Coordinates of C-alpha atoms and ligand atoms in Angstrom, one line a residue:
X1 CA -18.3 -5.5 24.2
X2 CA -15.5 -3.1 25.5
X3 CA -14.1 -5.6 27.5
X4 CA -13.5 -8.2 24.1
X5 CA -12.4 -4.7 22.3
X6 CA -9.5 -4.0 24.8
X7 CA -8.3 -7.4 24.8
X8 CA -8.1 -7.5 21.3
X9 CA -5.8 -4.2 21.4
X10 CA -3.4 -5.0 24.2
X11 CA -2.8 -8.5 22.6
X12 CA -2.2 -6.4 19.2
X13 CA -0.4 -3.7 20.5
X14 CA 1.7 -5.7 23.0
X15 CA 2.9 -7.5 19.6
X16 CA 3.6 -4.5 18.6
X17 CA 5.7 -3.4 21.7
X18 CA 7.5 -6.6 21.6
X19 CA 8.5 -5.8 17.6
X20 CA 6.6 -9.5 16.5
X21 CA 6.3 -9.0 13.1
X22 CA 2.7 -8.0 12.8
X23 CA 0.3 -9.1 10.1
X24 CA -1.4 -5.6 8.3
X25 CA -4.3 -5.6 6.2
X26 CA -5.5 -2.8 4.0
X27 CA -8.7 -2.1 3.2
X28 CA -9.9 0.5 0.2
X29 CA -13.0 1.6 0.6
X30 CA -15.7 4.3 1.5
X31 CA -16.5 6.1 4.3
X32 CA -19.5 5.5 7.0
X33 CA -19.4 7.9 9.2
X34 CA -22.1 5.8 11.0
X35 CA -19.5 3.4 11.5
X36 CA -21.7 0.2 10.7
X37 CA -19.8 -0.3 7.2
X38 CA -17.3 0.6 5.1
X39 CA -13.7 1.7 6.0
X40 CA -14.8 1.9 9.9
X41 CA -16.0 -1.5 10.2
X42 CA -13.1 -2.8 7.8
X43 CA -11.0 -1.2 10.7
X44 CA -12.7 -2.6 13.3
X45 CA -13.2 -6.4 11.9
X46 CA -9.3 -5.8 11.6
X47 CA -8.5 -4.8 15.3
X48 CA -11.0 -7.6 16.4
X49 CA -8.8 -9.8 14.6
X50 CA -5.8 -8.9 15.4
X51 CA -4.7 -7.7 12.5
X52 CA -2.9 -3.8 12.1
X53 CA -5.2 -2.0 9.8
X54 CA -4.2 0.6 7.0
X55 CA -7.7 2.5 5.2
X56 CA -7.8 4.3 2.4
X57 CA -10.9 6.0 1.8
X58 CA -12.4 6.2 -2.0
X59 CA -15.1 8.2 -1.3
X60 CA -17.2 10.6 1.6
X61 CA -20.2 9.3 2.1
X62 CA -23.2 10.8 4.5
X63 CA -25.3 8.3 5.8
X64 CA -26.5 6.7 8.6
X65 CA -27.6 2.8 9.2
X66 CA -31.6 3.5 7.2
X67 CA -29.9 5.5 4.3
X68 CA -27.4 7.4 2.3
X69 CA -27.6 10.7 1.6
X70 CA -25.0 11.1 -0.7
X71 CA -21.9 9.4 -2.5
X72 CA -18.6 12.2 -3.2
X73 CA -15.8 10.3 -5.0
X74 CA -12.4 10.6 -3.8
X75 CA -10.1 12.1 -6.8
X76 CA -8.5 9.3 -8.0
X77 CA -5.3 11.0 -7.4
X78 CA -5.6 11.1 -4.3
X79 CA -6.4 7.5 -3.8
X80 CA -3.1 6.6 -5.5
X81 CA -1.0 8.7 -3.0
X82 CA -2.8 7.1 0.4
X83 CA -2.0 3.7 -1.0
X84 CA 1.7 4.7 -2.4
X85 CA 2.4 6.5 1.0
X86 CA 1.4 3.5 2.9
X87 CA 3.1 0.8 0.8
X88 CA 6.2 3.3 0.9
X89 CA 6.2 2.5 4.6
X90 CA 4.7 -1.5 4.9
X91 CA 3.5 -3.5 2.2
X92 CA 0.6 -4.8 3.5
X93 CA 0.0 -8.5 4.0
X94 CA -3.3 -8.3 2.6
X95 CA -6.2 -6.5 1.3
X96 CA -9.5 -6.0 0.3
X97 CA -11.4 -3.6 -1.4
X98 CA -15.0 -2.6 -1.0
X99 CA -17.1 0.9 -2.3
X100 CA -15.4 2.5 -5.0
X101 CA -17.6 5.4 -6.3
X102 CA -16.0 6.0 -9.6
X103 CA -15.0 4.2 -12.5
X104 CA -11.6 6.6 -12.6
X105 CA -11.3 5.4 -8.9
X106 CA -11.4 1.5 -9.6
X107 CA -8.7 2.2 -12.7
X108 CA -6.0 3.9 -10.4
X109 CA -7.0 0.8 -7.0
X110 CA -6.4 -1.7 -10.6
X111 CA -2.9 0.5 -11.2
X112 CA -1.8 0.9 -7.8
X113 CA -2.2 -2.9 -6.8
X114 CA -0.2 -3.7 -10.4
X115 CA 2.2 -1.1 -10.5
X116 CA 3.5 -1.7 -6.3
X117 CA 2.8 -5.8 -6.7
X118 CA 0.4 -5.9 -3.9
X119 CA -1.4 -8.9 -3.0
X120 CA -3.9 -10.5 -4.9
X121 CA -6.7 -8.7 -3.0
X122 CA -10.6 -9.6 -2.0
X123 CA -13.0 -7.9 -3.7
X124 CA -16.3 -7.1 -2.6
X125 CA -18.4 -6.2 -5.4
X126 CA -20.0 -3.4 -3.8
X127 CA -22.3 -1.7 -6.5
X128 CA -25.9 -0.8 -5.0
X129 CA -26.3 -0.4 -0.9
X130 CA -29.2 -2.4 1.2
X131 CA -30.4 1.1 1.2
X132 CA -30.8 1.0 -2.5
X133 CA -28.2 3.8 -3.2
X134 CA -25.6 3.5 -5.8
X135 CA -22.1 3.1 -4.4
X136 CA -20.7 2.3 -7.5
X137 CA -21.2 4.7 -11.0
X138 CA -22.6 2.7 -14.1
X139 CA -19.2 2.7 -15.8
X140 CA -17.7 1.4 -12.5
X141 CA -19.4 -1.8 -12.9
X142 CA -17.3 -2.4 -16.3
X143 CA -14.6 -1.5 -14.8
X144 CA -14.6 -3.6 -11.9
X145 CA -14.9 -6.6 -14.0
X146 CA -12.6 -5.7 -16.4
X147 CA -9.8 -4.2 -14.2
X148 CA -9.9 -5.3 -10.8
X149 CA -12.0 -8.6 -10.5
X150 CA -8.6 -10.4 -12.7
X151 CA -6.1 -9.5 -9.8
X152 CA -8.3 -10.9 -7.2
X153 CA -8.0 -13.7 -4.5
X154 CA -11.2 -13.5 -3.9
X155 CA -15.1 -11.9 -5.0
X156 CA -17.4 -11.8 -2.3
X157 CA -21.1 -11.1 -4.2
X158 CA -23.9 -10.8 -2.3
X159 CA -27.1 -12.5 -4.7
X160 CA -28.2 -9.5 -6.2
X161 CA -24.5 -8.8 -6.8
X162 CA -23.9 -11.8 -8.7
X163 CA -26.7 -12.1 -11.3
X164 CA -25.7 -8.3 -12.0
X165 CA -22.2 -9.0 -12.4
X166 CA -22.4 -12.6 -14.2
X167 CA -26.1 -11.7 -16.1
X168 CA -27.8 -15.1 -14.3
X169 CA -31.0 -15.0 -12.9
X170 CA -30.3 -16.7 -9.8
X171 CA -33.6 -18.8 -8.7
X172 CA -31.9 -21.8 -6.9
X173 CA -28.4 -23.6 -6.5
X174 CA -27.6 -24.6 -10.2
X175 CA -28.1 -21.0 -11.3
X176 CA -25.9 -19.9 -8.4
X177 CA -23.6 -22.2 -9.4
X178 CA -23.4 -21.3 -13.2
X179 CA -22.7 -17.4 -12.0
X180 CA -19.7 -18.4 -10.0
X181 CA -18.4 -20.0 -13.1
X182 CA -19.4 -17.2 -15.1
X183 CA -17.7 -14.5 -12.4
X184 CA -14.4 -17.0 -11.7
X185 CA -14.1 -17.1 -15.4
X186 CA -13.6 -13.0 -15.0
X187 CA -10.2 -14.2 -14.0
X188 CA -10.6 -14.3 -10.6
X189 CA -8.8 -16.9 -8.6
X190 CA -11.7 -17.7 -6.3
X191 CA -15.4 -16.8 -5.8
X192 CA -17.8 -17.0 -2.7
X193 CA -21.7 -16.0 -3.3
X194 CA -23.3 -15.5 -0.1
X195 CA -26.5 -16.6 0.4
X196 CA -27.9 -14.2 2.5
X197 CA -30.5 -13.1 0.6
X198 CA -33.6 -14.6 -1.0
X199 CA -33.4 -15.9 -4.5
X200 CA -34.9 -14.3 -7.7
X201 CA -37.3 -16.4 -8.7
X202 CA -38.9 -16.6 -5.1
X203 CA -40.0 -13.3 -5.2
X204 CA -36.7 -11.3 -4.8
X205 CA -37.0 -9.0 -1.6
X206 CA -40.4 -10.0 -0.8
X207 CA -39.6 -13.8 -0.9
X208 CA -40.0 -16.0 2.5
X209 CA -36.2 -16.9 3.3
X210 CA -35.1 -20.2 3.9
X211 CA -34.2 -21.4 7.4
X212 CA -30.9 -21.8 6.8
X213 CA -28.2 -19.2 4.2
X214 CA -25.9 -20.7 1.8
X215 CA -22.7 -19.4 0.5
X216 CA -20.8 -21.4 -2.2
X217 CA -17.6 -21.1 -2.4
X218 CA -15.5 -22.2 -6.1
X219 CA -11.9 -21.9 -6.9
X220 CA -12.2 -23.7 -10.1
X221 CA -12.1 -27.1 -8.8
X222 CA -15.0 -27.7 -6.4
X223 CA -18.0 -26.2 -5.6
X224 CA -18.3 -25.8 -1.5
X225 CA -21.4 -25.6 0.0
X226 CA -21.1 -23.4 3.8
X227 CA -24.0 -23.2 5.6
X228 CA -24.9 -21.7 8.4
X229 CA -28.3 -20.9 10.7
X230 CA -30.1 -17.6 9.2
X231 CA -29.7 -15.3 12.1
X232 CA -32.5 -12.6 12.7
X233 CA -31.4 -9.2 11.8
X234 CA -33.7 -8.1 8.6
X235 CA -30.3 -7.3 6.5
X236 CA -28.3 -5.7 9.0
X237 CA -25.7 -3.2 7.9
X238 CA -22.5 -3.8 7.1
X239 CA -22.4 -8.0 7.2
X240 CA -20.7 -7.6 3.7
X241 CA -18.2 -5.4 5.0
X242 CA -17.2 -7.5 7.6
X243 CA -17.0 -10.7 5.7
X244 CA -14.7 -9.4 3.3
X245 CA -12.2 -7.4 5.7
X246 CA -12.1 -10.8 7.9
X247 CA -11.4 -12.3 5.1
X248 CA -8.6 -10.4 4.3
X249 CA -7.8 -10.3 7.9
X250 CA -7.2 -14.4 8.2
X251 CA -5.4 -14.1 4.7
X252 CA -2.7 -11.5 6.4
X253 CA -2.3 -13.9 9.2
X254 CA -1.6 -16.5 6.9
X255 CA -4.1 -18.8 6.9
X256 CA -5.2 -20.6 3.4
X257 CA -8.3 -19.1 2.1
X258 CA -10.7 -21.6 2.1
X259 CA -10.1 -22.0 6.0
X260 CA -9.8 -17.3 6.3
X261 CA -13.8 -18.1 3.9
X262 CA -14.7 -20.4 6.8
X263 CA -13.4 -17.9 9.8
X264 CA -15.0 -15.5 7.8
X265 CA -18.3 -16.6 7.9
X266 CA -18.2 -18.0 11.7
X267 CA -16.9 -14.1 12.5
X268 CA -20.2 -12.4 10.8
X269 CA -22.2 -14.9 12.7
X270 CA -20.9 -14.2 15.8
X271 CA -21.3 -10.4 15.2
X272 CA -24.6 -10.7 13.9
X273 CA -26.0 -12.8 16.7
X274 CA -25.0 -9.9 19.3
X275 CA -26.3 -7.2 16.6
X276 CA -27.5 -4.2 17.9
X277 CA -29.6 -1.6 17.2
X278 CA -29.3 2.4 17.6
X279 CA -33.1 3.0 17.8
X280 CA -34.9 3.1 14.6
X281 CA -32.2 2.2 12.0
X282 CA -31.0 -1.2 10.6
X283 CA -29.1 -3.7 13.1
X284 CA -25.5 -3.1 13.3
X285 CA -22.9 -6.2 13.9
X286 CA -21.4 -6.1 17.3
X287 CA -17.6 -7.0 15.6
X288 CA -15.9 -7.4 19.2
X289 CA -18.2 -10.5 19.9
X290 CA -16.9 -13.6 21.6
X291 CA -19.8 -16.1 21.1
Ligands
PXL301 O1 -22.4 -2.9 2.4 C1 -22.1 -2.1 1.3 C2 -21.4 -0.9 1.7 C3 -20.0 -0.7 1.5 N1 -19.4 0.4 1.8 C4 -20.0 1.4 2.4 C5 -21.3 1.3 2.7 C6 -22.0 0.2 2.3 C7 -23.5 0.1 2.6 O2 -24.1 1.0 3.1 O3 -21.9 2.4 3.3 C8 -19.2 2.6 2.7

């Protein structure tokens, strides 16, 4: 693991040395001070990139990998100055957004990314935790679809994120299909579901899960099917997380987003195949994996 980390960081920091322009992605998001999500694995899918990462954190949060203990909101105020002062400095190349908190926190991230014409950012639709706390207040979810999911690139929804956010129940492929309409149709450019967990009607959390997890990707033109083995890990922490900041991190190096979905994907795999536990919590993704 350390020696894939300090690769990663002499290759990025010798670009730096040699002034290379290089590619920064920001990432807006919460804290886990457990470091298996949020902001802290944002930065560190970043570094394993290769990518320079700027964080702006919309919210405290004490947890560990089993649970979270509680959720402070950022002021909104505050969440406008971190991403003003860093824009001031480098526009970044790309970004991605994941736990918001507030509703008054998603208004002033929908604000900021109008007002300084960032990039269209990815959106993870972070709302509930595995957990089964609230990341995201009631209002927020309004908010998110009204405000923020129209600037996007990209939404990320997990299952259970997409029927909340498009309404379907989804129990099978052409009721996941008919909620990435629904949520592209938000005004989004793009949409992904990931597959990861079990479908509605097979018994939600206590269904048997298929052998093999399906994302669909649509952009408004196809539907694309990526699938991938199901890897043991019993829904690690922090897989939604990475996907999304390696998302963003193959979009600030340029590459076209169906093939930064693709890397994506492969990258979580890869992380969660060399998962890890710390003793009794959920597994955590080993993001400096090679293979
Ligand atoms: O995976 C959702 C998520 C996002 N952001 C933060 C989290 C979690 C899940 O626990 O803690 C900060």
């Amino acid at each position: 693991m350390t020696g894939t980390l300090s690769s990663a960081c002499v290759r990025l920091f010798s670009n730096l040395a040699k002034r290379k322009k290089v590619p920064v992605a920001m990432t807006i998001a919460g804290s886990d001070p457990g470091g298996g999500a949020g902001v802290q694995a944002d930065l560190k899918t970043f570094a394993a990139l290769e990518v320079y990462g700027f964080s702006v954190i919309t919210a405290v949060i004490a947890q560990n990998s089993r649970r979270v203990v509680r959720v402070v909101p950022a002021e909104p105020a505050i969440v406008t100055e971190q991403i003003e002062t860093l824009v001031a400095e480098r526009p970044p190349d790309a970004l991605k957004t994941g736990a918001l908190a507030s509703t008054a926190v998603v208004e002033a991230i929908a604000a900021a990314i109008g007002s300084l014409h960032l990039s269209a950012p990815v959106v993870d639709p972070v709302i509930v935790s595995t957990s089964g706390a609230r990341l995201l207040d009631h209002a927020g979810e309004r908010t998110l679809r009204d405000r923020l999911i129209p600037l996007a690139i990209l939404v990320t929804p997990n299952l259970p994120e997409a029927e909340l956010l498009s309404g379907i129940a989804i129990d099978g492929p052409s009721a996941m299909r008919a909620a990435a309409r629904t949520i592209r149709r938000m005004g989004a450019r793009a949409v992904v579901i990931k597959g990861g967990h079990p479908f509605a009607s097979a018994g939600g959390a206590h269904a048997a899960l298929s052998a093999t997890a399906i994302d669909l990707f649509y952009d408004g033109r196809s539907f694309i099917e990526l699938t991938g083995d199901r890897i043991p890990g019993g829904g690690a922490h922090g897989t939604g997380c990475a996907f999304s900041a390696a998302v963003a991190a193959w979009l600030a190096r340029g590459v076209g987003l169906e093939m930064a979905v693709r890397r994506a994907k492969a990258f979580v795999a890869r992380a969660l195949r060399q998962g890890f536990t710390l003793g009794t919590g959920r597994t955590l993704l080993d993001h400096f994996a090679r293979k």
